[in-house]
PDB file of C-alpha atoms and ligand atoms in Angstrom:
ATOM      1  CA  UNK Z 603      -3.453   1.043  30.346  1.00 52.00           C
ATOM      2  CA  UNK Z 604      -6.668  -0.797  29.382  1.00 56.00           C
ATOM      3  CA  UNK Z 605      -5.831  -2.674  25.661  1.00 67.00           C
ATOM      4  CA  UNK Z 606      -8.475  -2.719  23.341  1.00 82.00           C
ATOM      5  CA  UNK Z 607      -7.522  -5.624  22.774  1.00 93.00           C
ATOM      6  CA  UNK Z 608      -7.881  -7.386  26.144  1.00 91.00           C
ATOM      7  CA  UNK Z 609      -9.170 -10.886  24.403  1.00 92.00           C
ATOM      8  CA  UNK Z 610      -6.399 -11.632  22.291  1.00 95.00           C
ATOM      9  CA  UNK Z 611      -4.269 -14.192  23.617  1.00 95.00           C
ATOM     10  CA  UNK Z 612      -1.096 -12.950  22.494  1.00 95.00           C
ATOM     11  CA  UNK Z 613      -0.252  -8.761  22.609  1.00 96.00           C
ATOM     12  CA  UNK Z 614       1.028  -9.113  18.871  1.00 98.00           C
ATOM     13  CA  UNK Z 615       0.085  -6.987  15.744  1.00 98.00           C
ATOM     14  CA  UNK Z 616       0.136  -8.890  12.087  1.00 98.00           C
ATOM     15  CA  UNK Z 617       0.111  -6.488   9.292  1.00 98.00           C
ATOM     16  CA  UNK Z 618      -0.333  -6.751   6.056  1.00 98.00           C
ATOM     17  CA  UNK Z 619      -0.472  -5.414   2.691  1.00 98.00           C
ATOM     18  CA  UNK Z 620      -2.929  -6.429   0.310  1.00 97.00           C
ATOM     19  CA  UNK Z 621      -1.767  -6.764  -3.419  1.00 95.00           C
ATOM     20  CA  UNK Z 622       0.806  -9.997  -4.005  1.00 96.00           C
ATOM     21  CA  UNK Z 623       0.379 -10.656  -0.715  1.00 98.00           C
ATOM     22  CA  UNK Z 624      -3.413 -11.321   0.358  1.00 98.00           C
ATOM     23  CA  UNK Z 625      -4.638 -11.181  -3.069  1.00 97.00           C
ATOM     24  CA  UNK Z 626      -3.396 -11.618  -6.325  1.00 94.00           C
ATOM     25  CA  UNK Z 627      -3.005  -7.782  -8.384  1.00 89.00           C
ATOM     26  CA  UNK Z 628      -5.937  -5.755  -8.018  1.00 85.00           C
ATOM     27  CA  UNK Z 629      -8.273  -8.852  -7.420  1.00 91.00           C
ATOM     28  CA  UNK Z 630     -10.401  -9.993  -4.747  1.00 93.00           C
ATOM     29  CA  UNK Z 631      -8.691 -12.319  -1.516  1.00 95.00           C
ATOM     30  CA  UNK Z 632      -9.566 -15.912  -1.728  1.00 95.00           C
ATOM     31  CA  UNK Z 633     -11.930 -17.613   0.516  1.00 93.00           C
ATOM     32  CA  UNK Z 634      -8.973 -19.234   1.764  1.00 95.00           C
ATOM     33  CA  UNK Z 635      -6.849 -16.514   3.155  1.00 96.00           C
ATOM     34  CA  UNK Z 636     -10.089 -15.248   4.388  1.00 95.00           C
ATOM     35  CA  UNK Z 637     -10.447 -18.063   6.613  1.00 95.00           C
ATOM     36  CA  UNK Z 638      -6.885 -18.279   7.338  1.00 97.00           C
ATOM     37  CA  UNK Z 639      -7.123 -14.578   8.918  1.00 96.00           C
ATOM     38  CA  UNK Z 640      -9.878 -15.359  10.610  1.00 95.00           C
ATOM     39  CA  UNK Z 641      -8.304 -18.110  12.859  1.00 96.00           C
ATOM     40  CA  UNK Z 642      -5.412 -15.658  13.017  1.00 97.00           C
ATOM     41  CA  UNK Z 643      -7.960 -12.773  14.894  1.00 97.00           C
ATOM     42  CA  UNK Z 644      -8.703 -15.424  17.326  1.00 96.00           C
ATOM     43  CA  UNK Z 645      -4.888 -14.862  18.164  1.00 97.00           C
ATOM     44  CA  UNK Z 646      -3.573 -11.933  17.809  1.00 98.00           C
ATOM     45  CA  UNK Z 647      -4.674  -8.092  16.348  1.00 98.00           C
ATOM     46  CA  UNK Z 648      -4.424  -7.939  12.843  1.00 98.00           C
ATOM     47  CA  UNK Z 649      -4.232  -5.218  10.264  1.00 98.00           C
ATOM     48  CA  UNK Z 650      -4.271  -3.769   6.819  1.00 98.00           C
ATOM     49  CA  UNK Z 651      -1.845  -1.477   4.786  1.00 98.00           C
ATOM     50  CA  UNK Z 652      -2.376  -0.456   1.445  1.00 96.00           C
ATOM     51  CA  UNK Z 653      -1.593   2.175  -0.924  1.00 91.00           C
ATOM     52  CA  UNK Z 654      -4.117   2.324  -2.618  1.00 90.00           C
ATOM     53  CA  UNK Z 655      -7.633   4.042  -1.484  1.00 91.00           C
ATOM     54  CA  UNK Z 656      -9.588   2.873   0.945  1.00 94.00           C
ATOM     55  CA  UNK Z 657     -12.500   2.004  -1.560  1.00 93.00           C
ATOM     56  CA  UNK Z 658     -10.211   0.191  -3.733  1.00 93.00           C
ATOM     57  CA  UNK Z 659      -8.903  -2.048  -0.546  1.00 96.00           C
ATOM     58  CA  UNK Z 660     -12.718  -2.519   0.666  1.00 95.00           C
ATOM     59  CA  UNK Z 661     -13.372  -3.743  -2.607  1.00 93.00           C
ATOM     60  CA  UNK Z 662     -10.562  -6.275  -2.667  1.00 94.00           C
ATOM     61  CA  UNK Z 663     -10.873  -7.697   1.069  1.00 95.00           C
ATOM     62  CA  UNK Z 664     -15.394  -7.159   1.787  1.00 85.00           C
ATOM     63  CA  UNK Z 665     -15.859  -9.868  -0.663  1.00 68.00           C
ATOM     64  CA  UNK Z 666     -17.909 -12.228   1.730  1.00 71.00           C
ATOM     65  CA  UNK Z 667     -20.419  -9.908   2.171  1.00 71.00           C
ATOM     66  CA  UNK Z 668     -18.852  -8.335   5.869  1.00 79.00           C
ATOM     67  CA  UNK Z 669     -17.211  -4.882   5.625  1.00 90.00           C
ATOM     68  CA  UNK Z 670     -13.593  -4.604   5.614  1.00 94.00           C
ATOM     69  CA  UNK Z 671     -13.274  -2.155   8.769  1.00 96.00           C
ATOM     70  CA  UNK Z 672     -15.261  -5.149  10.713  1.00 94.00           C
ATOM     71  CA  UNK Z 673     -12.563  -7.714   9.203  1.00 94.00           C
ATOM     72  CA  UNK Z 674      -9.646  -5.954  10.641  1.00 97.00           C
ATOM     73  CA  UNK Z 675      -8.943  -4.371  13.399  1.00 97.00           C
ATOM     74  CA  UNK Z 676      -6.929  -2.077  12.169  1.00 98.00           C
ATOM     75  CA  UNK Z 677      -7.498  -0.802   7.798  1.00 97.00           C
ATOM     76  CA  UNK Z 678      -4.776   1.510   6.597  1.00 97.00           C
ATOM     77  CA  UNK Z 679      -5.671   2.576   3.020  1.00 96.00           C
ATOM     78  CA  UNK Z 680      -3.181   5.429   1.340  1.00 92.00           C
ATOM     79  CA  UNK Z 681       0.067   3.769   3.639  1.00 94.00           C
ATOM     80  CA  UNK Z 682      -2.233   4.712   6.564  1.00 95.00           C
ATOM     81  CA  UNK Z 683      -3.437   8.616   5.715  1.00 93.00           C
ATOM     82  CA  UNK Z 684      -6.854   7.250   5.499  1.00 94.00           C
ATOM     83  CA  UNK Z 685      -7.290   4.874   8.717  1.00 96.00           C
ATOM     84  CA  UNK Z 686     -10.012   3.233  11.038  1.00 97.00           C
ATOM     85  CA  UNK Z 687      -9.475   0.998  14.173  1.00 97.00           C
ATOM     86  CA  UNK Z 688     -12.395  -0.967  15.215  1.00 96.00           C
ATOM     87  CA  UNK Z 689     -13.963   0.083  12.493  1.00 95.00           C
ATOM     88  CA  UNK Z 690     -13.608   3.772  13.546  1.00 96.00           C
ATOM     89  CA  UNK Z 691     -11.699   6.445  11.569  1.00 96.00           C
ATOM     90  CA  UNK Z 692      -8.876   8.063  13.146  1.00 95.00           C
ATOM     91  CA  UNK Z 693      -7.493  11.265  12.091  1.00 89.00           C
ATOM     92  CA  UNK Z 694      -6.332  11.936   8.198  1.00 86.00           C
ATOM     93  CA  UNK Z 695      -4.219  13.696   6.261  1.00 83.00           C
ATOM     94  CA  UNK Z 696      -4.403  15.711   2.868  1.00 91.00           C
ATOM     95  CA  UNK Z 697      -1.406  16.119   0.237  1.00 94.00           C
ATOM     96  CA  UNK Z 698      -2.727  19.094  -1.391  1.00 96.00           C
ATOM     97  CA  UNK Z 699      -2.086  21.240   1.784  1.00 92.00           C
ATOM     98  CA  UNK Z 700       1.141  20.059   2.166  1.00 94.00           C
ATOM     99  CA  UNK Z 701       2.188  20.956  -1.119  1.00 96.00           C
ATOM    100  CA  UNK Z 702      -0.010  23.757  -1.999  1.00 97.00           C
ATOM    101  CA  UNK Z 703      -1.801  24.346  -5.335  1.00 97.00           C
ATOM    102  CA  UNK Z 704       0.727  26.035  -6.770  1.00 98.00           C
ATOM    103  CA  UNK Z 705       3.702  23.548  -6.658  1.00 98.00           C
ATOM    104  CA  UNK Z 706       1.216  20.981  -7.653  1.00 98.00           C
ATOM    105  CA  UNK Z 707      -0.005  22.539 -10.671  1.00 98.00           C
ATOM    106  CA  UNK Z 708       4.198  22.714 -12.246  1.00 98.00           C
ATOM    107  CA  UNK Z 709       3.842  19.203 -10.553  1.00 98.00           C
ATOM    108  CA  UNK Z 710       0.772  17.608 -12.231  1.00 98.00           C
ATOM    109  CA  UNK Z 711       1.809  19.989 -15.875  1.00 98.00           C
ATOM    110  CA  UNK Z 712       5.261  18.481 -15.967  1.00 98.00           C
ATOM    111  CA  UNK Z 713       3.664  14.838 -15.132  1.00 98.00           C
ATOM    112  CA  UNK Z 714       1.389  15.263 -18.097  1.00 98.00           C
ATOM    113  CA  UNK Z 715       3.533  16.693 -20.511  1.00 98.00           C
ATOM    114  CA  UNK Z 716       6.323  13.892 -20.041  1.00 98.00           C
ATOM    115  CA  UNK Z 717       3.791  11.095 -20.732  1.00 98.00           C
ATOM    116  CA  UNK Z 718       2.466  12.972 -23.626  1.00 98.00           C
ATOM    117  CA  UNK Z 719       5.895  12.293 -24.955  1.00 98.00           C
ATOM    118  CA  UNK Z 720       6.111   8.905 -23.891  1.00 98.00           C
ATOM    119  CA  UNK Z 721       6.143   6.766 -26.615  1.00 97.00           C
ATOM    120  CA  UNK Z 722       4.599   3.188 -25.511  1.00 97.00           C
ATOM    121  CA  UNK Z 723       2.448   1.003 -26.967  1.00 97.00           C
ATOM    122  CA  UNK Z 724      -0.614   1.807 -26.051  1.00 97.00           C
ATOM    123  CA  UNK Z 725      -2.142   4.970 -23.453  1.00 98.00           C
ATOM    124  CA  UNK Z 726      -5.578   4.701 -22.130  1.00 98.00           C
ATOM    125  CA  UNK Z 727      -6.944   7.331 -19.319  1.00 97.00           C
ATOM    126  CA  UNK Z 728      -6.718   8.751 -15.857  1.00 97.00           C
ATOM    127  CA  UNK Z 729      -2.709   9.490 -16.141  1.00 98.00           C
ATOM    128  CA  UNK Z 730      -2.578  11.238 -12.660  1.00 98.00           C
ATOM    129  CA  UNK Z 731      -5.447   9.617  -9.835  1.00 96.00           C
ATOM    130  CA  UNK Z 732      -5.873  12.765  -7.191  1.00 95.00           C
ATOM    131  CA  UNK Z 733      -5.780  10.869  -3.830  1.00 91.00           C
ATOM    132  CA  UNK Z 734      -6.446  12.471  -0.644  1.00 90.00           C
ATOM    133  CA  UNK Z 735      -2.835  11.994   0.870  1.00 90.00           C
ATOM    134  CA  UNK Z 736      -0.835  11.160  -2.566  1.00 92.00           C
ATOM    135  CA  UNK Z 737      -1.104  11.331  -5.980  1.00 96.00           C
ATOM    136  CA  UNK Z 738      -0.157   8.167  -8.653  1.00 96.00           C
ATOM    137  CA  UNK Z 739       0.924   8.417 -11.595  1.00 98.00           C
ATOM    138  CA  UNK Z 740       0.440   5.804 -14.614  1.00 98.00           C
ATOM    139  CA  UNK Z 741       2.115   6.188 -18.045  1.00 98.00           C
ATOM    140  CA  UNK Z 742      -0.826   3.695 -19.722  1.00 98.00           C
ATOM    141  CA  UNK Z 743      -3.387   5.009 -17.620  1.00 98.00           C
ATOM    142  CA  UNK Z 744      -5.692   3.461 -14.523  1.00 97.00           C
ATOM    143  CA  UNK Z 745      -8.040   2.631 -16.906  1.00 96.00           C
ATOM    144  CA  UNK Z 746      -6.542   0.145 -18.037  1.00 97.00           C
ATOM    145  CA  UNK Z 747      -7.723  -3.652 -18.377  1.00 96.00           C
ATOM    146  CA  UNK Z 748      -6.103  -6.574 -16.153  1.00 94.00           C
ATOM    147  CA  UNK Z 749      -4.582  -7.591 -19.736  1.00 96.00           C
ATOM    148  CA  UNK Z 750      -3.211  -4.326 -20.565  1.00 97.00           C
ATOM    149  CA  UNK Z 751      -1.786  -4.052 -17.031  1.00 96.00           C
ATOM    150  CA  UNK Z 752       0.342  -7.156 -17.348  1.00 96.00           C
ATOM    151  CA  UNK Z 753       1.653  -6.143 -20.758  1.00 98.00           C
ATOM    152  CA  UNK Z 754       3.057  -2.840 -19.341  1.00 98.00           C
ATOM    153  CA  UNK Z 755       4.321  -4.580 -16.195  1.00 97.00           C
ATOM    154  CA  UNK Z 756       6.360  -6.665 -18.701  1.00 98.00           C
ATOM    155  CA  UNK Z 757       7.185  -4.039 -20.810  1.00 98.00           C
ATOM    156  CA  UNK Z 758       8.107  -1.558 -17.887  1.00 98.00           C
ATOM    157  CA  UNK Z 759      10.008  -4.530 -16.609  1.00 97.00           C
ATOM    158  CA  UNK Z 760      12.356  -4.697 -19.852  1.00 98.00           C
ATOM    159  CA  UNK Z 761      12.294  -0.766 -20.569  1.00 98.00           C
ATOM    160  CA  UNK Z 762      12.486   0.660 -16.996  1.00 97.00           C
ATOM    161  CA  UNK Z 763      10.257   3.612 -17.587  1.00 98.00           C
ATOM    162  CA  UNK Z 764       8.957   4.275 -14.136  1.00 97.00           C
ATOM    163  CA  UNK Z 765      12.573   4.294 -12.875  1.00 96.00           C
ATOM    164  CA  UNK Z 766      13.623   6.877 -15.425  1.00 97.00           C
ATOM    165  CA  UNK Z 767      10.177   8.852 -15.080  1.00 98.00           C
ATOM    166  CA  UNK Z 768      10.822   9.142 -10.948  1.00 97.00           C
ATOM    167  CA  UNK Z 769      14.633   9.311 -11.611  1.00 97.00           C
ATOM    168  CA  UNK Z 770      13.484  12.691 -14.155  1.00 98.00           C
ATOM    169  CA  UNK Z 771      11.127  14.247 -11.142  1.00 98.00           C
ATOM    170  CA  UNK Z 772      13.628  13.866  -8.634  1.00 97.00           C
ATOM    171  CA  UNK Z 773      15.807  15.662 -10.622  1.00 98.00           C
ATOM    172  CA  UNK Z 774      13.291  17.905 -11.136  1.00 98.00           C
ATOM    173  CA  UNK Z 775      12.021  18.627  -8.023  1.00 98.00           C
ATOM    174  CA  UNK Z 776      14.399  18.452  -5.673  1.00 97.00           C
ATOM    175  CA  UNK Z 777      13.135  20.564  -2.776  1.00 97.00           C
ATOM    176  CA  UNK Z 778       9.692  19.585  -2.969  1.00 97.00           C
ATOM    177  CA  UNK Z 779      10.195  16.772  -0.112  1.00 96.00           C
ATOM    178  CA  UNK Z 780       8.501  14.044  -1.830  1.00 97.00           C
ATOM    179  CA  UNK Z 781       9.026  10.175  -2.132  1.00 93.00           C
ATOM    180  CA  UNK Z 782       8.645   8.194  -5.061  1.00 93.00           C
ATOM    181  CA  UNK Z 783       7.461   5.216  -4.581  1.00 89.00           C
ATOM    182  CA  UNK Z 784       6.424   2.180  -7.383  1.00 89.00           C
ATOM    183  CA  UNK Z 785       3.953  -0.298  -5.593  1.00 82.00           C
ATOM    184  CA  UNK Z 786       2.010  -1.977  -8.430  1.00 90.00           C
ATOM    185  CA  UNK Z 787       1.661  -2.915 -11.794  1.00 94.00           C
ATOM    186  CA  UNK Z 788       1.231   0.493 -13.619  1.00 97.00           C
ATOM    187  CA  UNK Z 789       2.039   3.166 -11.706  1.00 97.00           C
ATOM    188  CA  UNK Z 790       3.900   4.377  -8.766  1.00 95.00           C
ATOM    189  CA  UNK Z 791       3.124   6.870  -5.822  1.00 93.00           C
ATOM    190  CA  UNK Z 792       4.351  10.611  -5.042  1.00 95.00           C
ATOM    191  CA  UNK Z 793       3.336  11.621  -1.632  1.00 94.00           C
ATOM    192  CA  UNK Z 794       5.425  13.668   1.435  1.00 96.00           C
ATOM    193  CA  UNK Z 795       8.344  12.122   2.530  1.00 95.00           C
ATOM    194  CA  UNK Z 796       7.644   9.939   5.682  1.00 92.00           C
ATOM    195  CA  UNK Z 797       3.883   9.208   4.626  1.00 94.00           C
ATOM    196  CA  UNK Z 798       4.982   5.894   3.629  1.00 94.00           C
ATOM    197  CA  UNK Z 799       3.890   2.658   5.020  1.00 96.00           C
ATOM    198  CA  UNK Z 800       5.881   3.534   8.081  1.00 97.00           C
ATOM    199  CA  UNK Z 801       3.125   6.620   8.856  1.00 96.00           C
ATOM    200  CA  UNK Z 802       0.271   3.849   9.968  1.00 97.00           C
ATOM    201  CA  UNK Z 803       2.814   3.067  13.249  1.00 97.00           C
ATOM    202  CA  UNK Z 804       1.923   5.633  14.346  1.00 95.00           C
ATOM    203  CA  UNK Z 805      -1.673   4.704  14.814  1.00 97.00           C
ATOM    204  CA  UNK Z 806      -0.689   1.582  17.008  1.00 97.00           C
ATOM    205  CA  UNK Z 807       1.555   3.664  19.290  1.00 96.00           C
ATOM    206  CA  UNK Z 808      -0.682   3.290  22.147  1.00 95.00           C
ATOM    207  CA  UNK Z 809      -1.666  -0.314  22.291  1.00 96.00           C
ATOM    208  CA  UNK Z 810       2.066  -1.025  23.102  1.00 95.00           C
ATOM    209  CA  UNK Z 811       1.573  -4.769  21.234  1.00 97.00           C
ATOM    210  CA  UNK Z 812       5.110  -6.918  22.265  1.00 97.00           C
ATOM    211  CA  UNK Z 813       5.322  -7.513  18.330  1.00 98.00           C
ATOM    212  CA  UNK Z 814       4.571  -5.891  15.351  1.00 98.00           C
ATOM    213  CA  UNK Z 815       4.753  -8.045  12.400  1.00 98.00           C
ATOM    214  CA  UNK Z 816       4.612  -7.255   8.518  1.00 98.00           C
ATOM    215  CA  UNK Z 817       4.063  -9.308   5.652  1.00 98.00           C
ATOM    216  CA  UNK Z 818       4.825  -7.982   2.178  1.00 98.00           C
ATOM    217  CA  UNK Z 819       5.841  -8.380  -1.536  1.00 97.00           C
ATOM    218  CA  UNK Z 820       7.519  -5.343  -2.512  1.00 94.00           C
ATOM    219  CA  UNK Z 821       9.841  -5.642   0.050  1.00 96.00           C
ATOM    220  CA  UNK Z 822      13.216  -4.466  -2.033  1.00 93.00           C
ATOM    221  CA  UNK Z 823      14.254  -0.591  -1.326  1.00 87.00           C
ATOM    222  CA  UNK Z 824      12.373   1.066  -4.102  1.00 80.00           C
ATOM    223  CA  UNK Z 825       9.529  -0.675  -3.363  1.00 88.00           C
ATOM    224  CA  UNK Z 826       6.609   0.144  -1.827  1.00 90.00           C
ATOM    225  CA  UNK Z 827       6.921  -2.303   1.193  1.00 95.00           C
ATOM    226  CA  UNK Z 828      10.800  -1.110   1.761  1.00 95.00           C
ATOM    227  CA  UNK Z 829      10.555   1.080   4.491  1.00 95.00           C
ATOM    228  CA  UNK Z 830       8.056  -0.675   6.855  1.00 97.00           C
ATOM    229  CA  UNK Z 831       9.639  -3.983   6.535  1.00 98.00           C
ATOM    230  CA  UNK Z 832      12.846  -3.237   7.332  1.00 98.00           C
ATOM    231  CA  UNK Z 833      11.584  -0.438  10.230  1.00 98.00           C
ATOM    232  CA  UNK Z 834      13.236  -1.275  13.474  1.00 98.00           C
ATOM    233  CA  UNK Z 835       9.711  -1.277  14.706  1.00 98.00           C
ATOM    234  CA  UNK Z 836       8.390  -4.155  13.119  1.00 98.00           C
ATOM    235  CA  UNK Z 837       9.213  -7.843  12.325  1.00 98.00           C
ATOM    236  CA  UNK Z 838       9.458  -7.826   8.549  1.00 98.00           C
ATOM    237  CA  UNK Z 839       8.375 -10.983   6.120  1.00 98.00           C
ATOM    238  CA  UNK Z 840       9.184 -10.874   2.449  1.00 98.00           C
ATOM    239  CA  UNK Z 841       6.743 -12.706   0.709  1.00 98.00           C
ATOM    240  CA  UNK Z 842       6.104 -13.797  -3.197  1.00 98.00           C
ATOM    241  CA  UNK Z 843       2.332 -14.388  -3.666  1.00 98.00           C
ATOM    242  CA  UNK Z 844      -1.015 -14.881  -1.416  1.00 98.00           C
ATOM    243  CA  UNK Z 845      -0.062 -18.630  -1.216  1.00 98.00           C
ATOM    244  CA  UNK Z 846       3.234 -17.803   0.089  1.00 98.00           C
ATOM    245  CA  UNK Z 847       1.800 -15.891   2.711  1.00 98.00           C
ATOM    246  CA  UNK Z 848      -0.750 -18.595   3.682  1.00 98.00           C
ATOM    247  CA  UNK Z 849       2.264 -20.760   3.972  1.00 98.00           C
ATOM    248  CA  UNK Z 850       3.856 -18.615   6.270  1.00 98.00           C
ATOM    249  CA  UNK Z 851       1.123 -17.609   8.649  1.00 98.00           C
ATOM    250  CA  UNK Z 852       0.415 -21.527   9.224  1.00 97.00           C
ATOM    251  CA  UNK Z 853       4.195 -21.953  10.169  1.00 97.00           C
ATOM    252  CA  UNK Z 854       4.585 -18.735  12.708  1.00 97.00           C
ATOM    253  CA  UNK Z 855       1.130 -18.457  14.267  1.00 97.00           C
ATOM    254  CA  UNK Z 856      -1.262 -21.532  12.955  1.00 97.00           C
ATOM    255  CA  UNK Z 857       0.732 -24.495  13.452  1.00 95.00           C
ATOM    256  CA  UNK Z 858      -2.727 -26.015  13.884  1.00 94.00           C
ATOM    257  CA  UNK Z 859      -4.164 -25.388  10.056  1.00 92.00           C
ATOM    258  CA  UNK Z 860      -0.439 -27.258   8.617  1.00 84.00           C
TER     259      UNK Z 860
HETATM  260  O1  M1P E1056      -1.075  -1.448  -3.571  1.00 68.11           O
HETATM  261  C1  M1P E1056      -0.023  -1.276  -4.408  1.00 68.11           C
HETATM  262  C2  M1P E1056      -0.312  -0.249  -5.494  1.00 68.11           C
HETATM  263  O2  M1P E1056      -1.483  -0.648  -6.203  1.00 68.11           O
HETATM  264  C3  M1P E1056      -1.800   0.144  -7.296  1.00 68.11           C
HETATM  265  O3  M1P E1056      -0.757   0.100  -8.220  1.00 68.11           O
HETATM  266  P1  M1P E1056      -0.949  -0.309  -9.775  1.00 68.11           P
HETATM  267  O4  M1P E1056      -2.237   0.267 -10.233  1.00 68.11           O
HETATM  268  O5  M1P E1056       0.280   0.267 -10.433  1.00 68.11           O
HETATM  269  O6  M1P E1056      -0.937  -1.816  -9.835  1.00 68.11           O
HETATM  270  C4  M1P E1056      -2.009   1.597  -6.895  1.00 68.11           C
HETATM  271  O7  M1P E1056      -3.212   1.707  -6.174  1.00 68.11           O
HETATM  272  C5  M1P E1056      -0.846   2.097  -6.072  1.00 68.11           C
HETATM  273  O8  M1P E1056      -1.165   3.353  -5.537  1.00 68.11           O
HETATM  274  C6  M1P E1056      -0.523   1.145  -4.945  1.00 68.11           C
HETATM  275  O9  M1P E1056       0.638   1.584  -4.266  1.00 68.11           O
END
């Protein structure tokens, strides 16, 4: 077989995910982990995988003016339901035909009408975000500002609401084969089971790479990072922050930039 990747001196994959771990929460990458991946290309193939949408990721990782599919070699926005390689999409996926309208209508009503009795400190708007492979779900709302999203991180932290919301659904709706899954600040994810971060493997199937690394924050089972890291698959680092992952990349692949 012919790799795509023919000019890449070692037949490894580097993935990543992007908040906590190439940028800082819902903000833009640095110039320095920019250049950092850059030397890394030069190496190996790397990748992408978010949760969020794929206009949301551009936004965080096209900051120096270059598109985010020409970046990467491989982008995998919604856990990889919405992916390109060399800058080409590949085939996608939609949650509402999995689970139908009707399901999701006693889905999305029950959503609403818990967080209508939720009794925080503040609620802004856009409770439930319609995806095309998921749907999140945010007790303050995705409109909120960076401010307001660290102040229910911290309060969510000492209260535990998104554990007892997800532990309510699951209760709730037990056959629906879903997976709950909390991934950032102020919300957490509901998609089909196995369309987590695991579902952009299959994408790299056919390249065959030697090793497939991952680098992520939420790394812990619950979180959002869980299943991919610890994937037999794939070569799993836990990280804490963007820096962290700089650090990291220097010691395993860029011995040169230390
Ligand atoms: O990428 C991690 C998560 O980022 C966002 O979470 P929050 O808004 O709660 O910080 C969302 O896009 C979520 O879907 C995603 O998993």
């Amino acid at each position: 077989m012919v790799s795509t990747f023919a000019e890449r001196p070692f037949k490894k994959l580097v993935l990543f995910d992007v908040d906590d771990t190439l940028t800082p929460a819902r903000q833009n990458v640095s110039l320095e982990i920019t250049q950092i991946l850059r030397a890394l290309r030069k190496k190996v193939v790397i990748g992408v995988v978010g949760g969020s949408d794929f206009v949301k990721i551009s936004g965080q990782l096209a900051v120096t003016g270059s598109s985010v599919v020409e970046d990467f070699d491989y982008v995998f926005a919604e856990n990889g339901l919405t992916a390109y390689k060399n800058a080409q999409p590949l085939p996608s996926q939609s949650f509402i035909k999995f689970i139908g309208e009707e399901r999701y209508k006693k889905l999305a009503n029950f959503i609403l009408h818990y967080i209508a009795d939720m009794d925080i400190p503040i609620k802004r708007g856009t409770f439930i975000e319609f995806r095309n492979s998921m749907i999140n779900v945010s007790p303050i709302g995705r409109n909120a500002t960076v401010q307001e999203r660290n102040e229910f991180e911290a309060y969510d932290k000492q209260h535990g609401l998104r554990v007892a919301f997800i532990k309510v659904l699951r209760e709730k709706f037990p056959d629906y084969g879903l997976t709950f899954s909390i991934g950032g600040q102020i919300s957490f994810d509901i998609f089909p089971n196995g369309w987590d971060k695991t579902y952009c493997l299959r994408h790299v199937e056919d390249e065959q790479f030697e090793e497939i690394h991952f680098f992520g924050d939420k790394t812990y089972k619950g979180g959002n990072d869980y299943e991919i890291y610890t994937d037999p698959r794939t070569i799993g680092h836990s990280v804490s922050s963007p820096a962290d992952t700089a650090r990291l990349l220097k010691e395993l692949f860029l011995p040169e930039l230390k």
